[in-house]
Short mmCIF file of C-alpha atoms and ligand atoms in Angstrom, two decimals:
data_model
loop_
_atom_site.label_atom_id
_atom_site.label_comp_id
_atom_site.label_asym_id
_atom_site.label_seq_id
_atom_site.Cartn_x
_atom_site.Cartn_y
_atom_site.Cartn_z
CA MET B 19 -16.12 -31.24 -17.76
CA THR B 20 -18.63 -33.05 -15.63
CA ARG B 21 -20.05 -31.85 -12.36
CA LEU B 22 -18.23 -34.68 -10.60
CA HIS B 23 -14.91 -33.59 -12.04
CA ILE B 24 -15.45 -30.02 -10.90
CA ALA B 25 -16.46 -31.18 -7.44
CA LEU B 26 -13.34 -33.35 -7.20
CA LEU B 27 -11.18 -30.54 -8.50
CA SER B 28 -12.52 -28.12 -5.88
CA ALA B 29 -12.12 -30.68 -3.12
CA GLY B 30 -8.54 -31.30 -4.23
CA LEU B 31 -7.73 -27.60 -4.18
CA CYS B 32 -9.20 -27.21 -0.70
CA LEU B 33 -7.17 -30.07 0.72
CA ALA B 34 -4.00 -28.82 -0.91
CA SER B 35 -4.48 -25.33 0.49
CA GLN B 36 -5.20 -26.49 4.01
CA SER B 37 -1.99 -28.46 4.10
CA VAL B 38 -0.04 -25.37 3.01
CA PHE B 39 -1.16 -23.34 6.00
CA ALA B 40 -0.88 -26.36 8.28
CA GLN B 41 2.85 -26.13 7.59
CA ALA B 42 3.00 -22.58 8.91
CA PRO B 43 5.20 -22.29 11.97
CA ALA B 44 3.13 -21.94 15.14
CA LYS B 45 4.34 -18.38 15.57
CA PRO B 46 5.84 -16.93 12.41
CA THR B 47 8.07 -13.85 12.75
CA ASP B 48 7.16 -10.45 11.25
CA PRO B 49 9.55 -10.91 8.27
CA GLN B 50 7.96 -14.33 7.59
CA ILE B 51 4.42 -12.97 7.98
CA ALA B 52 5.19 -10.12 5.57
CA HIS B 53 6.50 -12.61 3.02
CA ILE B 54 3.51 -14.96 3.37
CA ALA B 55 0.97 -12.12 3.03
CA TYR B 56 2.80 -10.59 0.06
CA THR B 57 3.10 -13.98 -1.69
CA ALA B 58 -0.59 -14.72 -1.13
CA GLY B 59 -1.43 -11.42 -2.85
CA GLN B 60 0.94 -12.03 -5.77
CA ILE B 61 -0.64 -15.44 -6.36
CA ASP B 62 -4.11 -13.94 -6.60
CA ILE B 63 -2.82 -11.31 -9.04
CA GLN B 64 -1.24 -14.04 -11.22
CA VAL B 65 -4.40 -16.12 -11.40
CA ALA B 66 -6.48 -12.98 -12.11
CA GLU B 67 -4.16 -12.16 -15.01
CA MET B 68 -4.74 -15.67 -16.25
CA ALA B 69 -8.51 -15.09 -16.01
CA LEU B 70 -8.18 -11.93 -18.10
CA LYS B 71 -6.38 -13.96 -20.78
CA ASN B 72 -8.83 -16.88 -20.71
CA SER B 73 -12.26 -15.51 -19.92
CA LYS B 74 -14.72 -13.64 -22.08
CA ASN B 75 -17.29 -13.41 -19.29
CA LYS B 76 -17.92 -9.77 -18.32
CA ASP B 77 -18.46 -10.50 -14.60
CA VAL B 78 -15.43 -12.77 -14.36
CA ARG B 79 -13.24 -10.15 -16.05
CA ALA B 80 -14.55 -7.37 -13.80
CA PHE B 81 -13.84 -9.51 -10.75
CA ALA B 82 -10.32 -10.34 -11.98
CA ASN B 83 -9.64 -6.62 -12.53
CA ASP B 84 -10.87 -5.91 -8.99
CA MET B 85 -8.48 -8.55 -7.61
CA ILE B 86 -5.50 -7.12 -9.51
CA ARG B 87 -6.27 -3.55 -8.41
CA ASP B 88 -6.86 -4.39 -4.72
CA HIS B 89 -4.06 -6.90 -4.21
CA LYS B 90 -1.60 -4.59 -5.95
CA ALA B 91 -2.67 -1.72 -3.69
CA VAL B 92 -2.37 -3.81 -0.52
CA ASN B 93 0.99 -5.26 -1.58
CA GLU B 94 2.33 -1.77 -2.38
CA LYS B 95 1.41 -0.72 1.16
CA ALA B 96 3.07 -3.85 2.51
CA LEU B 97 6.28 -3.11 0.59
CA ALA B 98 6.28 0.51 1.79
CA LEU B 99 5.77 -0.66 5.36
CA VAL B 100 8.54 -3.27 5.39
CA LYS B 101 10.86 -0.64 3.91
CA LYS B 102 9.88 1.88 6.56
CA LEU B 103 10.30 -0.69 9.34
CA ASN B 104 13.55 -1.88 7.81
CA VAL B 105 12.23 -5.44 7.80
CA LYS B 106 13.47 -7.84 5.17
CA PRO B 107 10.64 -10.18 4.06
CA GLU B 108 11.86 -13.69 4.67
CA ASP B 109 11.17 -16.64 2.42
CA ASN B 110 9.79 -19.57 4.40
CA ASP B 111 8.16 -22.98 4.05
CA THR B 112 4.63 -21.55 4.01
CA SER B 113 5.27 -19.00 1.25
CA ARG B 114 7.20 -21.59 -0.77
CA SER B 115 4.35 -24.12 -0.45
CA LEU B 116 1.85 -21.43 -1.38
CA MET B 117 3.77 -20.78 -4.59
CA GLN B 118 4.03 -24.50 -5.40
CA GLN B 119 0.33 -25.00 -4.80
CA ALA B 120 -0.47 -21.97 -6.95
CA GLN B 121 1.57 -23.33 -9.84
CA ALA B 122 -0.27 -26.65 -9.65
CA LYS B 123 -3.61 -24.83 -9.53
CA GLN B 124 -2.75 -22.63 -12.49
CA LYS B 125 -1.84 -25.75 -14.45
CA GLU B 126 -5.25 -27.25 -13.64
CA LEU B 127 -7.05 -24.07 -14.62
CA SER B 128 -5.10 -23.75 -17.86
CA ALA B 129 -6.61 -27.07 -19.03
CA LEU B 130 -10.10 -25.55 -18.85
CA LYS B 131 -11.93 -23.40 -21.37
CA GLY B 132 -14.97 -21.13 -21.50
CA ALA B 133 -17.68 -21.62 -18.88
CA ALA B 134 -15.78 -24.46 -17.21
CA PHE B 135 -12.77 -22.18 -16.69
CA ASP B 136 -14.97 -19.34 -15.40
CA LYS B 137 -16.68 -21.55 -12.84
CA ALA B 138 -13.46 -23.20 -11.68
CA TYR B 139 -11.72 -19.81 -11.37
CA ALA B 140 -14.59 -18.34 -9.35
CA GLN B 141 -14.85 -21.40 -7.10
CA ASN B 142 -11.12 -21.35 -6.54
CA GLU B 143 -11.28 -17.65 -5.63
CA VAL B 144 -13.83 -18.52 -2.92
CA ALA B 145 -11.70 -21.38 -1.58
CA TYR B 146 -8.43 -19.44 -1.82
CA HIS B 147 -9.75 -16.35 -0.03
CA GLN B 148 -11.34 -18.58 2.62
CA GLN B 149 -7.99 -20.18 3.34
CA VAL B 150 -5.95 -17.00 3.28
CA ASN B 151 -8.51 -15.24 5.49
CA ALA B 152 -8.52 -18.14 7.96
CA ALA B 153 -4.71 -18.03 8.11
CA LEU B 154 -4.74 -14.24 8.63
CA GLN B 155 -7.32 -14.56 11.39
CA SER B 156 -5.89 -17.53 13.26
CA THR B 157 -2.14 -17.19 12.75
CA LEU B 158 -0.76 -14.20 10.87
CA ILE B 159 -2.56 -11.31 12.60
CA PRO B 160 -2.24 -12.70 16.16
CA SER B 161 1.45 -13.48 15.57
CA ALA B 162 2.40 -10.05 14.16
CA THR B 163 4.33 -8.07 16.77
CA ASN B 164 4.59 -4.73 14.94
CA GLY B 165 1.43 -2.64 15.37
CA GLU B 166 1.49 -1.18 11.86
CA LEU B 167 1.92 -4.63 10.31
CA LYS B 168 -0.95 -5.94 12.43
CA ASP B 169 -3.14 -3.00 11.30
CA LEU B 170 -2.33 -3.50 7.63
CA LEU B 171 -3.09 -7.23 7.88
CA SER B 172 -6.38 -6.48 9.68
CA THR B 173 -7.42 -4.01 6.98
CA GLY B 174 -6.35 -6.58 4.39
CA LEU B 175 -8.51 -9.21 6.07
CA LYS B 176 -11.61 -6.98 5.83
CA ILE B 177 -10.89 -6.30 2.16
CA PHE B 178 -10.26 -9.99 1.41
CA GLN B 179 -13.44 -11.01 3.25
CA GLY B 180 -15.17 -8.68 0.80
CA HIS B 181 -13.44 -10.49 -2.07
CA GLN B 182 -14.63 -13.81 -0.69
CA GLN B 183 -18.26 -12.66 -0.61
CA HIS B 184 -17.89 -11.10 -4.05
CA ALA B 185 -16.51 -14.43 -5.36
CA GLU B 186 -19.37 -16.32 -3.71
CA HIS B 187 -21.85 -14.08 -5.57
CA LEU B 188 -19.91 -14.62 -8.78
CA VAL B 189 -20.13 -18.42 -8.42
CA THR B 190 -23.91 -18.24 -8.07
CA GLN B 191 -24.20 -15.86 -11.06
CA LEU B 192 -22.32 -18.18 -13.39
CA PRO B 193 -24.27 -20.91 -15.17
CA SER B 194 -24.21 -24.07 -13.08
CA SER B 195 -21.96 -26.86 -14.28
CA SER B 196 -24.94 -29.26 -14.32
CA SER B 197 -26.68 -27.21 -17.01
CA SER B 198 -23.72 -27.71 -19.31
CA LEU B 199 -24.38 -31.47 -19.16
CA ARG B 200 -27.79 -31.16 -20.76
CA MET Z 14 -9.40 8.36 -10.46
CA ALA Z 15 -10.92 11.80 -10.91
CA ARG Z 16 -12.88 10.60 -13.90
CA GLU Z 17 -14.12 7.58 -11.95
CA ASN Z 18 -15.24 9.88 -9.20
CA PHE Z 19 -17.06 12.16 -11.59
CA THR Z 20 -18.78 9.23 -13.30
CA GLY Z 21 -20.04 8.04 -9.93
CA ILE Z 22 -21.57 11.39 -9.15
CA PHE Z 23 -22.99 11.69 -12.63
CA LEU Z 24 -24.68 8.30 -12.39
CA ALA Z 25 -26.15 9.27 -9.05
CA LEU Z 26 -27.46 12.50 -10.51
CA ALA Z 27 -28.93 10.90 -13.57
CA ALA Z 28 -30.68 8.12 -11.72
CA LEU Z 29 -32.34 9.90 -8.84
CA GLY Z 30 -32.47 13.50 -9.96
CA LEU Z 31 -29.93 14.27 -7.27
CA THR Z 32 -28.08 17.54 -7.43
CA VAL Z 33 -24.34 18.11 -7.08
CA GLY Z 34 -23.41 19.03 -3.55
CA GLY Z 35 -21.07 21.74 -2.32
CA GLY Z 36 -22.40 25.23 -2.89
CA LEU Z 37 -25.68 24.02 -4.31
CA ALA Z 38 -26.79 22.05 -1.28
CA ALA Z 39 -29.09 24.05 0.92
CA GLY Z 40 -29.26 21.40 3.63
CA GLN Z 41 -26.82 19.92 6.11
CA SER Z 42 -23.78 17.90 5.14
CA HIS Z 43 -23.24 14.35 6.43
CA ARG Z 44 -19.80 12.81 6.19
CA ILE Z 45 -19.19 9.06 6.04
CA VAL Z 46 -15.58 7.96 6.42
CA ILE Z 47 -14.46 4.76 4.71
CA LYS Z 48 -11.63 2.98 6.53
CA ALA Z 49 -10.59 -0.68 6.72
CA ALA Z 50 -13.42 -1.62 4.36
CA SER Z 51 -16.25 -0.17 6.42
CA TYR Z 52 -18.54 2.87 6.37
CA ASP Z 53 -18.46 5.01 9.49
CA PRO Z 54 -21.16 5.74 10.47
CA ALA Z 55 -22.93 2.80 8.82
CA GLN Z 56 -26.29 4.53 9.15
CA VAL Z 57 -27.10 8.18 8.49
CA ARG Z 58 -30.42 9.93 8.95
CA VAL Z 59 -30.80 12.94 6.66
CA HIS Z 60 -33.40 15.31 5.30
CA ILE Z 61 -34.26 16.09 1.71
CA GLY Z 62 -31.72 18.62 0.44
CA ASP Z 63 -28.95 17.32 2.71
CA GLN Z 64 -25.63 16.31 1.24
CA ILE Z 65 -24.09 12.90 1.94
CA GLU Z 66 -20.37 12.71 1.40
CA TRP Z 67 -18.17 9.60 1.47
CA ASP Z 68 -14.53 10.16 2.26
CA ASN Z 69 -12.47 7.15 1.21
CA GLN Z 70 -9.47 7.09 3.55
CA ASP Z 71 -8.81 3.42 2.80
CA ILE Z 72 -5.96 1.87 0.81
CA VAL Z 73 -8.21 0.52 -1.98
CA ALA Z 74 -11.08 1.81 -4.13
CA HIS Z 75 -14.64 1.43 -2.87
CA THR Z 76 -18.13 2.21 -4.07
CA ALA Z 77 -21.39 3.20 -2.47
CA THR Z 78 -23.95 1.37 -4.60
CA VAL Z 79 -27.64 1.47 -3.71
CA ALA Z 80 -29.38 -1.92 -3.55
CA ASN Z 81 -31.52 -1.33 -6.67
CA LYS Z 82 -28.41 -0.04 -8.55
CA ALA Z 83 -30.19 3.28 -9.27
CA TRP Z 84 -27.12 5.22 -8.15
CA GLU Z 85 -23.49 4.54 -7.44
CA VAL Z 86 -20.54 6.57 -6.24
CA VAL Z 87 -17.08 5.16 -7.06
CA MET Z 88 -14.06 6.41 -5.10
CA GLY Z 89 -10.39 5.58 -5.48
CA PRO Z 90 -8.22 5.61 -2.35
CA GLY Z 91 -7.97 9.13 -0.93
CA ARG Z 92 -10.94 10.37 -2.99
CA SER Z 93 -14.42 11.43 -2.00
CA GLY Z 94 -17.84 11.42 -3.61
CA ARG Z 95 -21.18 12.97 -2.77
CA ILE Z 96 -24.87 12.95 -3.49
CA VAL Z 97 -27.76 15.14 -2.38
CA ALA Z 98 -30.88 13.49 -1.01
CA GLN Z 99 -33.97 14.36 -3.00
CA SER Z 100 -36.56 11.71 -2.26
CA PRO Z 101 -37.61 10.25 1.10
CA GLY Z 102 -37.08 6.60 1.97
CA ARG Z 103 -34.62 4.02 3.28
CA PHE Z 104 -31.70 3.33 1.01
CA ASP Z 105 -29.52 0.29 1.72
CA TYR Z 106 -26.24 0.43 -0.08
CA ILE Z 107 -23.13 -1.76 -0.37
CA CYS Z 108 -19.69 -1.61 -1.90
CA ARG Z 109 -19.85 -3.39 -5.23
CA TYR Z 110 -16.22 -4.52 -4.87
CA HIS Z 111 -16.59 -5.66 -1.23
CA PRO Z 112 -20.21 -6.64 -0.59
CA ASN Z 113 -19.42 -7.21 3.10
CA MET Z 114 -19.47 -3.38 3.36
CA LYS Z 115 -23.02 -2.27 4.17
CA GLY Z 116 -24.54 1.13 4.83
CA GLU Z 117 -27.94 2.72 5.09
CA ILE Z 118 -29.29 6.19 4.40
CA ILE Z 119 -32.63 7.20 5.82
CA VAL Z 120 -34.04 10.25 4.04
CA GLU Z 121 -36.79 12.06 5.90
CA PRO Z 122 -38.98 14.72 4.31
CU1 LIG X 12 -15.20 -1.73 -1.01
#
């Protein structure tokens, strides 16, 4: 895979993700917010499981294991909270689009092997966390009416901002795509 | 989780010649609470022989990993970990899982 292809791929993923959150209702309800946040976590777990199947890189595998552990923990808390609050997470356009986008992305990633897969996975983790964090910050957290849900989302945001930085480090650690052209 | 915790302490001991805290520490104890992916307080000023304890009250695992990787404490949710300061200096540390988490220990003689 050439550098140009990777650049185009990343750009494509960014555009796709932005449009997903652009479809979010101006003020989603708590059941919708819970479903969006939970879905976003499940997607990152799925792609991390894919990374564990596809990657032999020690740092990539460690990162994928971190994502599975953290997103599972946060989603377990989210499930416990919606149960306690007697809220039924509600499927909505945003969570459905997120899932569709994730399936397309996983298909793209599944065509890649070795170092190209590692780099694309890490770059996508940066882009994906950026978008989810932006949505949490601008829409989901301000829209949440229940205090406990707002708190959980805020803690989640801090954790996911950590994931974003961790992914940014990972991208710089991995061999650059230009070196594979030589 | 318990094993993880122990490994963290063991690494810390091995790398800096730190001693296990609790009954052995002659100095003061300093507690750092981890909540919502941050260390509170972010900076502690201690003396040689003091114990530094991290109490992870967050919903995910965190680490306290010194910048030069010489020691690391790993804590699952609801777990704690500790080290005893043995050499003077400024030690910047981060969470290896969430590098946006930053803390500093200043060890005075
Ligand atoms: Cu952490």
